[in-house]
CSV table of C-alpha atoms in Angstrom, one decimal:
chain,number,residue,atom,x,y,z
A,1,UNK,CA,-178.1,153.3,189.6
A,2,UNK,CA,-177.5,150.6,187.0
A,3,UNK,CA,-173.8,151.4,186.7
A,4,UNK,CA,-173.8,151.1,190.2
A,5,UNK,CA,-174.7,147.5,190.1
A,6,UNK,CA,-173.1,146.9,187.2
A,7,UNK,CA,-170.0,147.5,189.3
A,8,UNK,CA,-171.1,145.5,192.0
A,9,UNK,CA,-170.1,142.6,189.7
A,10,UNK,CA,-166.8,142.5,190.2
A,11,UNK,CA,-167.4,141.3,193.6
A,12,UNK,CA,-168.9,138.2,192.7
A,13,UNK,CA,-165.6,137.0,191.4
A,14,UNK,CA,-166.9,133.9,189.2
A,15,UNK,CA,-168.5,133.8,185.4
A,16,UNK,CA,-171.7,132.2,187.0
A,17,UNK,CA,-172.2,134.6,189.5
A,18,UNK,CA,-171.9,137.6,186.6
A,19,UNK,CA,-174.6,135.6,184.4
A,20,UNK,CA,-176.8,135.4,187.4
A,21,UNK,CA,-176.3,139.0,187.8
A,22,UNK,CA,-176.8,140.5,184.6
A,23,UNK,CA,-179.8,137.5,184.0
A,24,UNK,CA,-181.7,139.7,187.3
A,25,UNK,CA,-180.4,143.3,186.3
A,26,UNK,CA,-182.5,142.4,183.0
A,27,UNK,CA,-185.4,140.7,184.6
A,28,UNK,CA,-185.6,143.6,186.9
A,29,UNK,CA,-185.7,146.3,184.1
A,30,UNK,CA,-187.9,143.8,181.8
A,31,UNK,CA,-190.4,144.1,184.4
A,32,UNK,CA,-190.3,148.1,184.8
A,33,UNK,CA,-190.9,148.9,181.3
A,34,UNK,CA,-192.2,145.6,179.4
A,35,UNK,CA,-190.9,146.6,176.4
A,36,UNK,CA,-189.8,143.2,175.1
A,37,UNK,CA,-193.0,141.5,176.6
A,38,UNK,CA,-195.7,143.9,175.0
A,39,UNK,CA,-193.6,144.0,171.6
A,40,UNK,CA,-193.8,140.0,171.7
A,41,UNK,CA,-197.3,139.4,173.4
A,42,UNK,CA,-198.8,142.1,170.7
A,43,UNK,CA,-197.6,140.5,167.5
A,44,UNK,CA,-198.2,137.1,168.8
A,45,UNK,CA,-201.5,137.2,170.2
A,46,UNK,CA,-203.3,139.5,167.2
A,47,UNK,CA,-200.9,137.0,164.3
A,48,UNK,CA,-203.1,134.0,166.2
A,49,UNK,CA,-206.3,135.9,166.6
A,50,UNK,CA,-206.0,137.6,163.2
A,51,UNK,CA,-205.5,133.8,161.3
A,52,UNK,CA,-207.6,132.0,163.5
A,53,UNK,CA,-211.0,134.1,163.3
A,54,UNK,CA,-210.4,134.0,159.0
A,55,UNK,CA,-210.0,130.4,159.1
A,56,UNK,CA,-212.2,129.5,161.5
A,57,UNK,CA,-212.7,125.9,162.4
A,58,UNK,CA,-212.8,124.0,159.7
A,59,UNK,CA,-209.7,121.6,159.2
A,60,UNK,CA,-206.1,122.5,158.1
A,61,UNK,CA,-203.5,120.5,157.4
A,62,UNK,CA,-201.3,119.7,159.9
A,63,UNK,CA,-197.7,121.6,158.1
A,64,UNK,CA,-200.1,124.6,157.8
A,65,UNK,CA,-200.6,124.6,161.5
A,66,UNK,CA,-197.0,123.7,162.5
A,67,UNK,CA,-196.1,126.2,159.9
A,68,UNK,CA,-197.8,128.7,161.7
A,69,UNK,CA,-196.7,128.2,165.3
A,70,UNK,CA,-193.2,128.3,164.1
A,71,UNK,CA,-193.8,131.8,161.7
A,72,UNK,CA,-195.4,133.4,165.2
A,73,UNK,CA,-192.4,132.0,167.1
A,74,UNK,CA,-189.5,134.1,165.0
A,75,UNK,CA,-191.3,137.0,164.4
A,76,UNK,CA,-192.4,137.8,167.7
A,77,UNK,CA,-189.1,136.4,169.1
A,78,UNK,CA,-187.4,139.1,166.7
A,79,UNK,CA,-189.4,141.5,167.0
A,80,UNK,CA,-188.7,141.4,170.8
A,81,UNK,CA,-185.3,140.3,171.3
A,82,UNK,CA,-183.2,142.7,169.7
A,83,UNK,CA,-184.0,145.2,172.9
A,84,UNK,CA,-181.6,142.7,175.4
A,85,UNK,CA,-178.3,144.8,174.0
A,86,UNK,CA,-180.1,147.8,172.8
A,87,UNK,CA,-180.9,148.9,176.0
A,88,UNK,CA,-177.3,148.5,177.1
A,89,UNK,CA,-176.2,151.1,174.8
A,90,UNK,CA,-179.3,154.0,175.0
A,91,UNK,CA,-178.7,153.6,178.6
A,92,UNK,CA,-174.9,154.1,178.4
A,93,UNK,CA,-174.4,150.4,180.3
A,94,UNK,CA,-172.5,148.7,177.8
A,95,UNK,CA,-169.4,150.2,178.8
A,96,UNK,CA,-169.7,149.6,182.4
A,97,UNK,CA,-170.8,146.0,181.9
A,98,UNK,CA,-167.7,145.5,179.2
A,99,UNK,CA,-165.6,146.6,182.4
A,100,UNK,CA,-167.3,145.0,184.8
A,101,UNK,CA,-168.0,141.3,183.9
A,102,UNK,CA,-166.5,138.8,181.8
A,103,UNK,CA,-167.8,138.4,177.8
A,104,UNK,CA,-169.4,134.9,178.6
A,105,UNK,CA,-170.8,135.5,181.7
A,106,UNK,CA,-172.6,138.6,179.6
A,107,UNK,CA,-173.8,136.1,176.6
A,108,UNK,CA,-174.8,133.4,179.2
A,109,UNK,CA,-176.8,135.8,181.0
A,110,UNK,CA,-178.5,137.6,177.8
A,111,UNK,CA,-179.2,134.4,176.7
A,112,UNK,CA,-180.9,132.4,179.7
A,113,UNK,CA,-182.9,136.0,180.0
A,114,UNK,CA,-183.8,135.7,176.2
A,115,UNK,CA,-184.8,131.6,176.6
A,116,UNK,CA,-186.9,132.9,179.7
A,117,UNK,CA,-188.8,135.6,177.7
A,118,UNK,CA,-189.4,133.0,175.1
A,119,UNK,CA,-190.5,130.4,177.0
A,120,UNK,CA,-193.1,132.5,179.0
A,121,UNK,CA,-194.5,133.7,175.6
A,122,UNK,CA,-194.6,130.2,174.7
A,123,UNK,CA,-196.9,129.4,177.5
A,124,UNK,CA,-199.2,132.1,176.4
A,125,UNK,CA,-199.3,131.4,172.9
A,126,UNK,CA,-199.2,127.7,172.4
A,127,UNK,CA,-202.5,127.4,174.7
A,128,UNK,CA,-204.2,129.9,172.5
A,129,UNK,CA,-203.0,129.2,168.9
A,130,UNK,CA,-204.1,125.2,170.5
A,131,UNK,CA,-208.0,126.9,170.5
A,132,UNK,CA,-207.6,129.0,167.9
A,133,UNK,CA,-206.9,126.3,165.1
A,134,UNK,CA,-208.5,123.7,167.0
A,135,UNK,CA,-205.0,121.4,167.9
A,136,UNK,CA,-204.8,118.5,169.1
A,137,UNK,CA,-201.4,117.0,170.2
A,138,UNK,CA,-200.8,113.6,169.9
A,139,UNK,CA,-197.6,113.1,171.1
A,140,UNK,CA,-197.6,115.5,173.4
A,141,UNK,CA,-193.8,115.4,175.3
A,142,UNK,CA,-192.5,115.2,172.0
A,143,UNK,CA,-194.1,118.6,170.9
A,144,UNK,CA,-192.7,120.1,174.7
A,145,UNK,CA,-189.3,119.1,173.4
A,146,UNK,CA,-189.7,120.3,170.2
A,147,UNK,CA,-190.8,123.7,171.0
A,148,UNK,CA,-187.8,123.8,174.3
A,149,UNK,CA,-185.6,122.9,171.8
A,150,UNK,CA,-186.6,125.0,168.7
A,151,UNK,CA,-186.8,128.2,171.4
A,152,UNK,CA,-182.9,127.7,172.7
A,153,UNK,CA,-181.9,128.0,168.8
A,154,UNK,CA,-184.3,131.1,168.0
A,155,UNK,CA,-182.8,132.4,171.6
A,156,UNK,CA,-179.2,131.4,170.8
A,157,UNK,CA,-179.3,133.5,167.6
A,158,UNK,CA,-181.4,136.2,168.7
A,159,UNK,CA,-178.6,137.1,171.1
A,160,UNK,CA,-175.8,136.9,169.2
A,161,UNK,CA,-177.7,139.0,166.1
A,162,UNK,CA,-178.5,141.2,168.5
A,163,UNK,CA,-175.3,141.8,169.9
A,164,UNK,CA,-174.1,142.0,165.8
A,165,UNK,CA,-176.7,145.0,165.3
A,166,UNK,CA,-176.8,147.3,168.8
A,167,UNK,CA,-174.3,149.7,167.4
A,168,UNK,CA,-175.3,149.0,163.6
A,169,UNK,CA,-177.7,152.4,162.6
A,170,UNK,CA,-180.7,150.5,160.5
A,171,UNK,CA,-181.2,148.1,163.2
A,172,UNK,CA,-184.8,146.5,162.5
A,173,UNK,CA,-183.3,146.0,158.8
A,174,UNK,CA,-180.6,144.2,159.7
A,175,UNK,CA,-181.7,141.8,162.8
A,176,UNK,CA,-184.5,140.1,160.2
A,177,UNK,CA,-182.1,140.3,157.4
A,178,UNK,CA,-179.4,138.4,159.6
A,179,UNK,CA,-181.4,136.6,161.3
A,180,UNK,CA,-183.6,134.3,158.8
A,181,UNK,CA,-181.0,132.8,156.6
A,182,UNK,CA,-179.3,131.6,160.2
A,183,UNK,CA,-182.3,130.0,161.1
A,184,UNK,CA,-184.2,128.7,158.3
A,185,UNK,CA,-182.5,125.1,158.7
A,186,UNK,CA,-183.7,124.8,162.0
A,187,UNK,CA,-187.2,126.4,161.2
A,188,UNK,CA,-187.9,123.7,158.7
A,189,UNK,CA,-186.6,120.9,160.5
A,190,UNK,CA,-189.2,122.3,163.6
A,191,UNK,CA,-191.8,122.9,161.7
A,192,UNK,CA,-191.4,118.8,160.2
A,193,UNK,CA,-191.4,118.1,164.3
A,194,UNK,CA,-194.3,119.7,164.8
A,195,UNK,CA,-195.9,118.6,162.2
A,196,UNK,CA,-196.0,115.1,163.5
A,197,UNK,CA,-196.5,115.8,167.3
A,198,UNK,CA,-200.2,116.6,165.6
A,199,UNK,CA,-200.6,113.9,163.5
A,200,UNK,CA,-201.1,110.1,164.9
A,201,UNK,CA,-199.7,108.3,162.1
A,202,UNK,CA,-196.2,106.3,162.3
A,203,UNK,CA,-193.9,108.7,162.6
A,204,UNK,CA,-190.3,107.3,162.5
A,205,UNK,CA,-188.5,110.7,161.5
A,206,UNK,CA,-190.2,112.5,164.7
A,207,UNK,CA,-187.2,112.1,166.6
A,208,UNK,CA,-185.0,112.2,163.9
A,209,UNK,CA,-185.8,115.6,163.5
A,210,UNK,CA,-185.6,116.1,167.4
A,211,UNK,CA,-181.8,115.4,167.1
A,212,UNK,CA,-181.4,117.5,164.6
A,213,UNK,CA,-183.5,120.3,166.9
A,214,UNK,CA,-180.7,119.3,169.5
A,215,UNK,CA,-177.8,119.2,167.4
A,216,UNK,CA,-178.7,122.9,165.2
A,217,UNK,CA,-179.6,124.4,168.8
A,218,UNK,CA,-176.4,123.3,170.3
A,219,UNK,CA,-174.0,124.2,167.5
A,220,UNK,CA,-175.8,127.6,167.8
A,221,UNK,CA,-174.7,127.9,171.4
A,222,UNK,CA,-171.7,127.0,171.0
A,223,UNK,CA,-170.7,129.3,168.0
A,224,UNK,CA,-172.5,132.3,169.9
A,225,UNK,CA,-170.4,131.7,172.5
A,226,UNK,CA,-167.2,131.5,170.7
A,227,UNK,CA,-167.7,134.6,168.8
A,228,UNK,CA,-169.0,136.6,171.5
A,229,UNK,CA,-165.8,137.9,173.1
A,230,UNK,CA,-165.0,139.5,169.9
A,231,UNK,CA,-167.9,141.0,169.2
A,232,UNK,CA,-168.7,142.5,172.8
A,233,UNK,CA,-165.1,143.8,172.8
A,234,UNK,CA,-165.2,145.3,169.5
């Protein structure tokens, strides 16, 4: 049945119209099985819990508690992420969707699915780790931007890594092993962000850091999307 709609691609006859297509295929097989969602929501919410009932309320530093956040953020995002090309090939898609619809559409479609996973967890999480560790945010749209930001760059290299790894055999050894060293610039330059969206002192670096959020997360794009092609074609 999938291959079937894989097909039904062709017809659409524009990259934007094949990203929409595969975006829904994996929404709609997302929401059959949940396997990304639970693998997320389960290390996300018990991390939280887990560090929040042994510190309890008393204060933390505000690093600590950006720290945090941002540790919950890449774990959970790779430890959910990797299934968007996985499932392609134990299902015996890939082929069909190689034939079917053009490289970019594919990565422009994994990806928006992959920003949409993240930013749903994100909703769930940031509420909860905010009562957990007792949060306040003090520059509130900031923070919104930094976390946006900071989840297109952990989704722009989760779906190129993941791409890397689908035919690779030790797979879980090999998405964190690529993964970190890609991202640990833009994991210290969001946890810097954060760090100040909680505090209310002057904070003339904030949005320093929020163009380098921008600029990290768009060169990630951009990259992904050149190398791609060759990868998916491989």
């Amino acid at each position: 049945m999938q291959s079937g709609r894989l097909i039904g691609f062709t017809l659409l006859g524009n990259g934007f119209g094949q990203a929409m297509a595969v975006l829904e295929k994996d929404l709609r097989a997302e929401l059959r099985n949940r396997a990304a969602i639970n693998a997320i929501m389960l290390f996300a919410i018990t991390a939280l819990v887990v560090v929040g009932l042994a510190l309890g309320p008393g204060e933390l530093h505000p690093v600590f508690k950006a720290a945090l956040l941002w540790v919950v953020l890449f774990f959970a995002a790779f430890s959910g992420l990797a299934h968007v090309f996985l499932h392609e090939e134990e299902t015996n898609t890939a082929l069909a969707l190689r034939l079917c619809a053009l490289p970019g559409a594919v990565y422009a479609g994994k990806l928006a699915f992959n920003l949409l996973l993240l930013l749903g967890i994100a909703i769930v999480v940031v509420p909860l780790y905010a009562l957990m560790l007792d949060v306040t945010l003090m520059r509130p749209v900031a923070f919104v931007v930094t976390l946006c930001t900071g989840c297109l760059g952990l989704g722009a290299a989760a779906t190129i890594i993941a791409a890397i790894i689908a035919k690779a055999r030790s797979k879980g050894a090999l998405y964190g092993a690529l993964g970190f060293p890609i991202l640990l610039p833009l994991l210290i330059i969001a946890v810097d962000a954060t760090r100040l969206t909680l505090t209310d002192v002057p904070a003339e670096g904030l949005w320093k850091d929020i163009v380098g959020l921008v600029a990290f997360a768009v060169m990630l794009v951009t990259v992904s999307g050149v190398l791609f092609p060759y990868v998916w074609e491989d």
